[in-house]
Structure formats: structure tokens, C-alpha cells
Amino acid sequence: MSQQFSNPSTRAAPSLRFSDPVNYSRLLRNAHEDVISGGHRPEIAEGIQESWHRSLALGISPDQHSPRHVRESADVVGLRAEHPLAGAVPALAELLGDDSPDGRQLLIITDALGEVLWRIGSRDALVLAESLEFVEGADWSESGIGTNAISEVLRTGSPGQLFSAEHLVRTHHEWACTAAPIRNPLTGQLLGVLDVSGPLATLTPDSLRMVRCAVRVAEEILGRTGGGAAVRPGAAGPAAGMGASRGATEALGAQAAHGGRPVVEPPATGAGIAAIELLGEQPAVVHADGRRVALTLRRAEILALLCSRQQGWSADELAYELYGETGTAASVRIEVHRLRAVLGSAISSNPYRLAETVRGVVDASRVLAALRGGDAGSALALYGAPLVSRSSAVAVALLREELDAAVRTALHANASVPALTRWLATDMGAGDAAAAEALERLVGAGDPRAAVFSARARRLDKALL
């Protein structure tokens, strides 16, 4: 099994790299100066120190910031159109690229020798990269600019990260980079390197996992095109890369994110989906042929949020609601791709929005629809369990409370013995003392139907004191 090339000191103090990047960077910078001066520091991995020494022997200076240029940036466009990775670029851009105005990270794809072929990012991120000549046509191999995440992938053949002063060149010390090799899935031949770079604070514990998942997506796409055969110029090539048919790309990406297993995709409209169950502890998608596909907690949470807003959600908004301050849009994009493996293209992008035909078969949506139609009895019959009951995400918990309150209010406004009895027998209504009192008024204080529920409500009320 391949080994990551990340610094072993991160295993001793992982919280520093992610929770206190400033102090961790200071530690590495001090170690960097000692090693460059001929010393040895355990904070810097042996393999990285050896790479520094090779780079220095090749004439790379720690004060250098200009890499070797294989060709002019304008000349790369024609090269990209024939490159085997061209067909995978749109999916990679969708998964990890962030060209929004506030985007801070840069997505880089190189060839098998480390020459930069594609860059995707915001205007500010691209300008910052250009100040380091991190541009198309630049050579980011070890001999081109010294030790960096791309050069280490080329050296080791394994994914990993370089943080701050693990880079040889000092102007790179403000960067955190995560990279992984992309291979021909049929032959194992190295085709290029996928790299995500940005300011130190952009690195998260999920960064490496996200890059690895994106590589799986790319390699599945390559497998479907004969291992990355070059595309015709003007077909789905990189010059047209960002404008390639997104529906086809997303479908391919969803298959790869589903573990590389073949996925039968439902039609784009969501036809073939009989129900989506988000109420309770075992969320699932039920197909018309009876197939039941279990949903992970995170994907159920995403669907719950998508159902809650017709105008949709951006990847950044979903990331914040589900992961908090440490959330990344890339994490959400990966999960949405996996949802599309089950739902097809029923989830549109920019922003993420759930098709109305699919929204209509979600059990929680059906409860709300019954309430809006004034049918409290049907709403109560459909409301069998709390919304995504295992979720602790605040946004989902608020939706859960909102749904519960809506059903409860409708029940009290249209109280009847059958409805109150059904409600009080559920977990949601078990502690509803007001409902128990309403039932008692309808059937009489001595009626056993009221007595059993009143006693239960009192017991639960005492347990909360």
C-alpha cells in the first residue's frame, strides 16, 4: 500500500496543522532554516529533507520563486486539447474548483512530468498564483522549482500534503497544498497530478480525502473512455473544458464516487423514484421497482436542506450548515455527486436545487403538502417519525422542530379523538401534555384512553425536570 509523504510530525500534533496553522507554520519555518543551513530537524520528514538537498544541488534557491517554463501559457491551450485528462477536467472543476468571487483555493492539473496544464480558481487566487508564476506551462517538478506537493507526488507516486515551510522555496511558505496522482485505470500509467493549493487556513482534515475522491472520479471517467484516450480538438476538450456537457460529466462523476461500481441512473426528471424517506433513523430512496437504496446521514441531511428551499443552496452555504466553520464546498460537491448516482440529474447545480417531481415524493414534503391543503388527518398519518432523527446539524434540527410544530399546531386546531389518540401514541406526541388534556376533555377524565396518555405525559414531563 502506498504511503503518504506528509510530514510525520503532523501525526504527533495534528491539531496544530488544522487548528493553529500560524504557530505550526512558525515551527516549520524555524526547522526549515536549520536544515537549509546544514542541520537536521525531526519536524521535517526525511524524504522531504532529501528532496531539498537534491533541489539545492540542482541550483534551486530557497529564495527563488520563478519555476522553469516549458512553454508559454498561450501555447498550452493546443496541448490540452489532445491530453488524455481533457475529458475529466469538467468533473474535477465541478468537484474541487472554486471560481466564485470569494474562492481562495486553486485547482491545478499537471501532466505526468509536472507541467501545469489547467488552473481553476477565483480571480484573486489566480492573480496570487501568477505572482509565483504558478501558471500554465510552468514546470513544478523537483528540478523545475524544488520541493512542492506536485513534485513529491511525482517522486513517490502517492497522494499527500505539503504545508508551509515543508516547501523548499520561501515564497511558498504561505501555501498549503494537497496533491494526488491520476493514472490510466487500465494500465496504471501516470497521466498527471491533481493539486489543490491555497492559504494555510484553507487546509482541513478532509482536504486529502476530497482530492482522493476527485481522482477516483477522474479515473472512472478515463476508464469509460478507454483509459484516457485523447479527445478530438473541439469535442470535449479543455479549451471547451468548462463548457463541456455538464450533465454527462456529472453522471460519470457520480458513478465513480459511488465506489466505481456500475450505477443505473434514473431519468433526469426523477421518474422511477417512488419515494424518498427522510423521516426516522433509516433514510432511503425507494425506486418504482422496489429497490431500496439506503442514504448516509450526510446525504439525507443534504436532501432535507434541499427540500427546504425552492431557490436552492450554494455549495458554500450547505458546507457551512452541515460542517460549520471547517466546512468546505468540495465536501458538499462530493456528496452531491454521490446523491446523483441514486437520483440521476434530479439535483441541478449553481445553485443546488431539487427537481419538483422529486421533492413531491419526499415523505417530509408530503406531510407539509397535506398541512397546506388543510388535511391534518393525512399529515398525521404520514408523519411517522422525526425528520432525519439522527442528525445533530443545527439547520436540520431546526427543520425537524419546524415540521413537528406544524403538525402539532394543526392537530390542536382540529382535535378529534382518533387524531389525538394517534398523535399521543407516537414518539413525537408522547410528551404532549396539552394533547393529553384535550383528549381527556373529549372522552372524559375517567376514560382509559385518556388516562394512559396523561400518565405517560406526566412521567416524561417529570423526567425533564
Coordinates of C-alpha atoms in Angstrom, one line a residue:
M1 CA 0.0 0.0 0.0
S2 CA 1.3 3.4 -0.9
Q3 CA 2.4 5.8 1.9
Q4 CA 1.5 9.4 2.1
F5 CA 4.5 11.8 2.0
S6 CA 3.1 14.2 4.6
N7 CA 5.4 15.2 7.5
P8 CA 5.3 12.6 10.3
S9 CA 5.2 15.5 12.8
T10 CA 1.6 16.0 11.9
R11 CA 0.8 12.7 13.5
A12 CA 2.3 13.9 16.7
A13 CA 0.4 17.3 16.7
P14 CA -2.4 17.0 14.1
S15 CA -4.4 19.7 15.8
L16 CA -1.7 22.3 15.1
R17 CA -1.8 21.9 11.4
F18 CA -5.5 22.4 11.2
S19 CA -6.4 24.4 14.3
D20 CA -3.4 26.6 14.7
P21 CA -1.8 26.9 11.3
V22 CA 0.1 30.1 12.2
N23 CA 2.1 28.5 15.1
Y24 CA 2.6 25.3 13.2
S25 CA 3.9 27.3 10.2
R26 CA 6.3 29.1 12.6
L27 CA 7.6 25.8 13.9
L28 CA 8.2 24.5 10.4
R29 CA 9.9 27.8 9.3
N30 CA 12.4 27.5 12.1
A31 CA 13.1 23.9 11.2
H32 CA 13.5 24.9 7.5
E33 CA 16.2 27.4 8.3
D34 CA 18.1 24.9 10.4
V35 CA 18.0 22.2 7.7
I36 CA 18.9 24.7 4.9
S37 CA 21.9 25.7 7.0
G38 CA 23.1 22.1 7.1
G39 CA 21.3 20.9 10.3
H40 CA 18.7 18.2 10.8
R41 CA 15.3 18.7 12.3
P42 CA 12.8 15.9 13.1
E43 CA 9.8 18.2 12.2
I44 CA 10.8 17.8 8.5
A45 CA 10.3 14.3 7.1
E46 CA 13.4 12.5 5.9
G47 CA 12.1 12.2 2.3
I48 CA 11.4 16.0 2.2
Q49 CA 14.9 16.9 3.5
E50 CA 16.4 14.6 0.9
S51 CA 14.3 16.4 -1.8
W52 CA 15.6 19.7 -0.5
H53 CA 19.2 18.6 -0.8
R54 CA 18.6 17.3 -4.3
S55 CA 16.9 20.6 -5.3
L56 CA 19.8 22.6 -3.9
A57 CA 22.3 20.5 -5.8
L58 CA 20.3 21.3 -9.0
G59 CA 20.7 25.0 -8.3
I60 CA 17.2 25.7 -6.9
S61 CA 17.5 28.5 -4.4
P62 CA 15.1 28.8 -1.4
D63 CA 14.8 32.5 -2.4
Q64 CA 13.8 31.6 -5.9
H65 CA 10.2 31.9 -6.9
S66 CA 10.4 31.5 -10.6
P67 CA 9.9 28.0 -11.9
R68 CA 11.3 26.7 -15.2
H69 CA 8.9 27.3 -18.0
V70 CA 8.5 24.5 -20.5
R71 CA 6.4 26.7 -22.9
E72 CA 4.4 29.9 -22.9
S73 CA 1.0 29.8 -21.3
A74 CA -0.8 30.6 -24.6
D75 CA 0.8 27.5 -26.2
V76 CA -0.7 25.2 -23.6
V77 CA -4.2 25.5 -25.0
G78 CA -3.5 23.4 -28.0
L79 CA -1.6 20.8 -25.9
R80 CA -4.5 20.5 -23.5
A81 CA -7.0 19.6 -26.3
E82 CA -5.0 16.4 -27.0
H83 CA -4.2 15.4 -23.5
P84 CA -5.7 12.2 -22.0
L85 CA -7.0 14.1 -19.0
A86 CA -9.1 16.5 -21.0
G87 CA -12.3 14.6 -20.7
A88 CA -12.1 14.5 -16.9
V89 CA -11.4 18.2 -16.3
P90 CA -15.0 19.4 -16.2
A91 CA -15.8 16.9 -13.5
L92 CA -12.7 17.9 -11.5
A93 CA -13.6 21.5 -11.8
E94 CA -17.1 20.8 -10.6
L95 CA -15.9 18.8 -7.6
L96 CA -12.9 20.9 -6.4
G97 CA -12.8 24.1 -8.5
D98 CA -13.9 27.3 -6.8
D99 CA -14.1 30.2 -9.2
S100 CA -16.6 32.2 -7.1
P101 CA -15.5 35.7 -6.2
D102 CA -14.6 34.7 -2.6
G103 CA -12.8 31.5 -3.7
R104 CA -9.4 31.1 -2.0
Q105 CA -8.1 27.8 -3.4
L106 CA -6.6 27.0 -6.7
L107 CA -7.2 23.7 -8.6
I108 CA -4.2 22.6 -10.6
I109 CA -3.8 19.7 -13.1
T110 CA -0.4 18.9 -14.5
D111 CA 0.9 16.4 -17.0
A112 CA 3.0 13.4 -16.0
L113 CA 6.2 15.5 -15.8
G114 CA 4.8 18.3 -13.7
E115 CA 4.0 20.9 -16.3
V116 CA 0.9 22.9 -15.3
L117 CA -1.9 22.4 -17.9
W118 CA -5.1 23.6 -16.2
R119 CA -5.8 26.1 -13.4
I120 CA -9.3 26.8 -12.0
G121 CA -9.9 29.3 -9.3
S122 CA -11.2 32.8 -8.5
R123 CA -9.6 35.9 -10.0
D124 CA -7.8 36.7 -6.7
A125 CA -6.5 33.1 -6.4
L126 CA -5.2 33.2 -10.0
V127 CA -3.6 36.5 -9.5
L128 CA -1.8 35.3 -6.4
A129 CA -0.6 32.2 -8.2
E130 CA 0.6 34.3 -11.1
S131 CA 2.8 36.3 -8.6
L132 CA 4.6 33.0 -8.0
E133 CA 4.5 32.1 -11.8
F134 CA 2.3 29.2 -10.8
V135 CA 0.8 29.3 -14.4
E136 CA 0.2 27.1 -17.4
G137 CA 3.4 25.9 -19.0
A138 CA 5.4 26.1 -15.7
D139 CA 7.4 23.1 -14.6
W140 CA 6.5 22.2 -10.9
S141 CA 8.7 19.1 -10.8
E142 CA 11.5 18.9 -8.3
S143 CA 14.0 20.1 -10.9
G144 CA 11.7 22.9 -12.1
I145 CA 11.0 24.7 -8.8
G146 CA 12.2 22.5 -5.9
T147 CA 10.2 20.6 -3.3
N148 CA 6.4 21.0 -3.5
A149 CA 3.3 18.8 -3.3
I150 CA 3.3 18.2 -7.1
S151 CA 7.0 17.2 -7.2
E152 CA 6.5 14.9 -4.2
V153 CA 3.6 13.1 -5.9
L154 CA 5.9 12.6 -9.0
R155 CA 8.7 11.3 -6.7
T156 CA 6.7 9.0 -4.5
G157 CA 3.7 8.1 -6.7
S158 CA 1.5 8.7 -3.6
P159 CA -1.0 11.3 -2.5
G160 CA -0.3 13.7 0.3
Q161 CA 0.2 17.2 1.5
L162 CA 2.9 19.9 1.9
F163 CA 2.3 22.6 4.4
S164 CA 4.0 26.0 4.7
A165 CA 7.8 25.6 5.2
E166 CA 7.8 21.9 4.0
H167 CA 8.2 23.6 0.6
L168 CA 11.8 24.5 -0.2
V169 CA 11.1 27.9 -1.7
R170 CA 10.4 30.5 0.9
T171 CA 7.7 32.3 -1.1
H172 CA 5.7 29.1 -1.0
H173 CA 5.6 29.1 2.8
E174 CA 2.2 30.8 2.9
W175 CA 0.7 27.9 1.0
A176 CA -0.8 24.5 1.9
C177 CA -1.0 22.0 -1.0
T178 CA -2.8 18.7 -1.3
A179 CA -2.0 16.5 -4.4
A180 CA -2.5 13.1 -5.8
P181 CA -1.6 11.2 -9.0
I182 CA -4.1 10.4 -11.7
R183 CA -3.4 7.2 -13.5
N184 CA -4.7 5.4 -16.5
P185 CA -7.1 2.9 -14.9
L186 CA -6.4 0.2 -17.5
T187 CA -2.5 0.3 -17.4
G188 CA -1.6 2.2 -14.2
Q189 CA 0.4 4.7 -16.3
L190 CA 0.8 8.1 -14.6
L191 CA -1.1 10.7 -16.6
G192 CA -0.8 13.7 -14.4
V193 CA -1.2 15.2 -10.9
L194 CA -4.2 16.8 -9.3
D195 CA -3.3 19.6 -6.8
V196 CA -5.4 21.9 -4.6
S197 CA -3.4 24.8 -3.2
G198 CA -4.4 27.8 -1.1
P199 CA -3.6 29.8 2.0
L200 CA -2.6 27.8 5.1
A201 CA -6.0 28.3 6.8
T202 CA -7.8 26.6 3.8
L203 CA -6.3 23.2 4.7
T204 CA -8.8 20.9 6.6
P205 CA -8.7 17.3 7.8
D206 CA -10.9 16.5 4.8
S207 CA -8.7 18.0 2.1
L208 CA -6.8 14.9 1.3
R209 CA -9.9 12.7 1.3
M210 CA -11.6 15.2 -1.1
V211 CA -8.6 15.1 -3.5
R212 CA -8.5 11.3 -3.5
C213 CA -12.3 11.1 -4.2
A214 CA -11.9 13.5 -7.1
V215 CA -9.1 11.3 -8.5
R216 CA -11.4 8.3 -8.3
V217 CA -14.0 10.3 -10.3
A218 CA -11.4 11.2 -12.9
E219 CA -10.1 7.7 -13.3
E220 CA -13.6 6.3 -13.7
I221 CA -14.2 8.8 -16.5
L222 CA -10.9 7.7 -18.1
G223 CA -11.9 4.1 -17.8
R224 CA -15.1 4.8 -19.7
T225 CA -13.1 6.5 -22.5
G226 CA -10.5 3.7 -22.9
G227 CA -8.1 4.8 -20.2
G228 CA -7.8 8.4 -21.2
A229 CA -7.6 8.3 -24.9
A230 CA -7.0 11.8 -26.4
V231 CA -10.2 13.6 -27.5
R232 CA -10.7 15.4 -30.7
P233 CA -10.0 19.1 -30.6
G234 CA -13.2 21.0 -30.2
A235 CA -15.1 17.9 -28.8
A236 CA -15.0 17.8 -25.0
G237 CA -11.5 19.2 -24.9
P238 CA -10.2 21.6 -22.3
A239 CA -10.4 24.7 -24.4
A240 CA -14.1 23.9 -24.2
G241 CA -13.4 22.1 -20.9
M242 CA -15.5 24.3 -18.6
G243 CA -18.3 24.4 -21.2
A244 CA -18.5 20.7 -21.8
S245 CA -21.8 19.0 -21.3
R246 CA -22.2 19.1 -17.5
G247 CA -25.0 16.5 -17.3
A248 CA -22.8 13.8 -18.8
T249 CA -19.8 14.7 -16.7
E250 CA -21.8 14.8 -13.5
A251 CA -23.3 11.4 -14.3
L252 CA -19.9 9.9 -14.8
G253 CA -18.6 11.5 -11.7
A254 CA -21.5 10.1 -9.7
Q255 CA -20.6 6.6 -10.8
A256 CA -17.0 7.0 -9.8
A257 CA -18.0 8.5 -6.4
H258 CA -20.3 5.5 -5.9
G259 CA -17.2 3.3 -5.4
G260 CA -16.5 2.6 -9.1
R261 CA -19.5 0.3 -9.3
P262 CA -21.9 0.5 -12.2
V263 CA -24.9 2.7 -11.4
V264 CA -28.2 2.6 -13.1
E265 CA -29.2 6.2 -13.4
P266 CA -32.9 7.3 -13.2
P267 CA -34.1 9.7 -15.8
A268 CA -33.3 13.3 -15.3
T269 CA -36.9 14.1 -14.2
G270 CA -36.7 11.8 -11.3
A271 CA -39.2 9.4 -12.8
G272 CA -38.6 5.9 -11.4
I273 CA -38.3 7.2 -7.8
A274 CA -41.3 6.1 -5.8
A275 CA -40.3 7.7 -2.5
I276 CA -37.6 9.4 -0.6
E277 CA -37.8 8.6 3.1
L278 CA -36.2 11.2 5.4
L279 CA -38.4 10.6 8.4
G280 CA -36.8 8.4 11.0
E281 CA -33.5 6.7 11.6
Q282 CA -33.1 4.9 8.2
P283 CA -33.3 7.4 5.4
A284 CA -33.5 5.8 1.9
V285 CA -34.5 6.2 -1.7
V286 CA -37.2 3.8 -2.9
H287 CA -37.4 3.1 -6.6
A288 CA -40.5 2.2 -8.5
D289 CA -39.2 -1.4 -9.0
G290 CA -39.0 -1.8 -5.2
R291 CA -35.2 -1.3 -4.9
R292 CA -34.4 0.5 -1.7
V293 CA -31.1 2.4 -1.5
A294 CA -30.0 3.5 1.9
L295 CA -28.8 7.0 2.4
T296 CA -25.9 8.0 4.6
L297 CA -26.7 10.6 7.3
R298 CA -24.9 13.3 5.5
R299 CA -26.7 12.7 2.2
A300 CA -30.1 12.6 4.0
E301 CA -29.2 15.9 5.6
I302 CA -28.4 17.5 2.2
L303 CA -31.7 16.3 0.8
A304 CA -33.6 17.7 3.8
L305 CA -32.0 21.1 3.3
L306 CA -32.6 21.0 -0.5
C307 CA -36.3 20.3 0.2
S308 CA -36.5 23.3 2.5
R309 CA -35.7 26.0 -0.1
Q310 CA -37.0 26.3 -3.6
Q311 CA -34.4 28.8 -4.6
G312 CA -31.7 26.3 -3.8
W313 CA -28.4 26.3 -1.9
S314 CA -24.8 27.1 -2.9
A315 CA -22.1 24.5 -2.1
D316 CA -20.6 27.0 0.4
E317 CA -24.0 27.5 2.2
L318 CA -24.5 23.8 2.5
A319 CA -21.0 23.3 3.7
Y320 CA -21.5 25.9 6.5
E321 CA -24.8 24.5 7.6
L322 CA -23.6 20.9 7.7
Y323 CA -19.9 21.2 8.8
G324 CA -19.7 24.6 10.4
E325 CA -16.7 26.9 10.1
T326 CA -14.5 23.9 9.0
G327 CA -16.8 23.0 6.1
T328 CA -15.6 23.1 2.5
A329 CA -17.6 23.3 -0.7
A330 CA -15.6 20.4 -2.0
S331 CA -17.0 18.1 0.7
V332 CA -20.5 19.0 -0.4
R333 CA -19.8 18.6 -4.1
I334 CA -18.5 15.0 -3.5
E335 CA -21.7 14.2 -1.5
V336 CA -24.0 15.7 -4.2
H337 CA -22.2 13.6 -6.9
R338 CA -22.9 10.5 -4.8
L339 CA -26.6 11.5 -4.5
R340 CA -26.7 11.9 -8.2
A341 CA -25.6 8.3 -8.5
V342 CA -29.0 7.4 -7.0
L343 CA -31.2 10.3 -8.2
G344 CA -29.7 11.0 -11.6
S345 CA -29.7 14.6 -12.6
A346 CA -32.7 15.5 -10.4
I347 CA -30.4 17.8 -8.5
S348 CA -29.4 20.8 -10.6
S349 CA -26.3 23.0 -10.0
N350 CA -25.5 26.6 -9.4
P351 CA -27.2 26.6 -7.0
Y352 CA -28.1 23.1 -6.0
R353 CA -31.8 22.6 -6.4
L354 CA -34.1 19.6 -6.1
A355 CA -36.5 18.9 -9.0
E356 CA -40.1 19.5 -8.0
T357 CA -41.1 16.0 -9.2
V358 CA -38.6 14.5 -6.8
R359 CA -39.5 17.0 -4.0
G360 CA -43.0 15.7 -4.2
V361 CA -42.1 12.1 -3.3
V362 CA -40.1 13.1 -0.1
D363 CA -42.1 11.9 2.9
A364 CA -41.5 15.1 4.9
S365 CA -42.6 17.2 1.9
R366 CA -45.8 15.2 1.6
V367 CA -46.6 15.9 5.3
L368 CA -46.2 19.7 4.6
A369 CA -48.3 19.4 1.5
A370 CA -51.1 17.8 3.4
L371 CA -51.0 20.5 6.0
R372 CA -51.1 23.2 3.3
G373 CA -54.1 21.5 1.9
G374 CA -55.9 21.6 5.2
D375 CA -55.8 17.8 5.6
A376 CA -54.4 17.4 9.2
G377 CA -55.5 13.8 9.3
S378 CA -53.4 12.8 6.3
A379 CA -50.5 14.8 7.6
L380 CA -50.6 13.0 10.9
A381 CA -50.9 9.6 9.1
L382 CA -47.8 10.4 7.1
Y383 CA -45.7 11.8 9.9
G384 CA -44.4 8.6 11.4
A385 CA -41.0 9.7 12.8
P386 CA -38.9 12.9 13.3
L387 CA -37.0 14.3 10.3
V388 CA -33.6 12.7 9.9
S389 CA -33.8 11.8 13.6
R390 CA -30.1 11.0 14.0
S391 CA -28.9 14.4 12.6
S392 CA -27.3 16.8 15.0
A393 CA -26.7 19.5 12.4
V394 CA -28.4 22.7 13.7
A395 CA -30.0 23.5 10.4
V396 CA -31.6 20.1 10.2
A397 CA -32.6 20.2 13.8
L398 CA -34.5 23.5 13.1
L399 CA -36.3 21.9 10.2
R400 CA -37.2 19.0 12.4
E401 CA -38.6 21.2 15.1
E402 CA -40.5 23.3 12.4
L403 CA -42.1 20.2 11.0
D404 CA -43.0 18.9 14.4
A405 CA -44.5 22.2 15.4
A406 CA -46.6 22.4 12.2
V407 CA -48.1 19.0 12.7
R408 CA -48.7 19.7 16.4
T409 CA -50.4 23.0 15.8
A410 CA -52.7 21.5 13.1
L411 CA -53.6 18.7 15.4
H412 CA -54.6 21.0 18.2
A413 CA -56.6 23.2 15.8
N414 CA -58.6 20.2 14.5
A415 CA -58.6 18.0 17.6
S416 CA -60.6 14.7 17.4
V417 CA -60.4 11.6 19.4
P418 CA -58.9 9.4 16.6
A419 CA -56.3 12.1 15.7
L420 CA -55.3 12.8 19.3
T421 CA -55.1 9.1 20.1
R422 CA -52.9 8.5 17.1
W423 CA -50.7 11.5 17.9
L424 CA -50.2 10.6 21.5
A425 CA -49.2 7.1 20.6
T426 CA -46.2 8.4 18.5
D427 CA -42.8 9.3 19.9
M428 CA -43.3 12.9 18.9
G429 CA -46.6 13.3 20.7
A430 CA -45.8 11.1 23.7
G431 CA -44.9 14.1 25.9
D432 CA -47.6 16.4 24.6
A433 CA -49.4 17.2 27.8
A434 CA -51.8 19.7 26.1
A435 CA -52.9 17.0 23.6
A436 CA -53.5 14.6 26.5
E437 CA -55.6 17.2 28.3
A438 CA -57.6 17.8 25.1
L439 CA -58.3 14.1 24.7
E440 CA -59.3 13.9 28.4
R441 CA -61.8 16.7 27.8
L442 CA -63.3 14.9 24.8
V443 CA -63.6 11.4 26.3
G444 CA -63.9 12.2 30.0
A445 CA -61.4 12.1 32.8
G446 CA -62.1 8.5 33.7
D447 CA -61.8 7.1 30.2
P448 CA -58.8 4.7 30.0
R449 CA -57.9 6.1 26.5
A450 CA -57.1 9.5 28.2
A451 CA -55.7 8.1 31.4
V452 CA -52.9 6.1 29.8
F453 CA -51.7 9.0 27.7
S454 CA -52.0 11.5 30.6
A455 CA -49.9 9.3 32.8
R456 CA -47.2 8.9 30.1
A457 CA -47.1 12.7 29.5
R458 CA -46.7 13.3 33.3
R459 CA -43.9 10.8 33.5
L460 CA -42.0 12.3 30.6
D461 CA -42.5 15.8 32.0
K462 CA -41.0 14.8 35.4
A463 CA -38.0 13.2 33.6
L464 CA -37.2 16.5 32.0
L465 CA -37.1 18.4 35.4

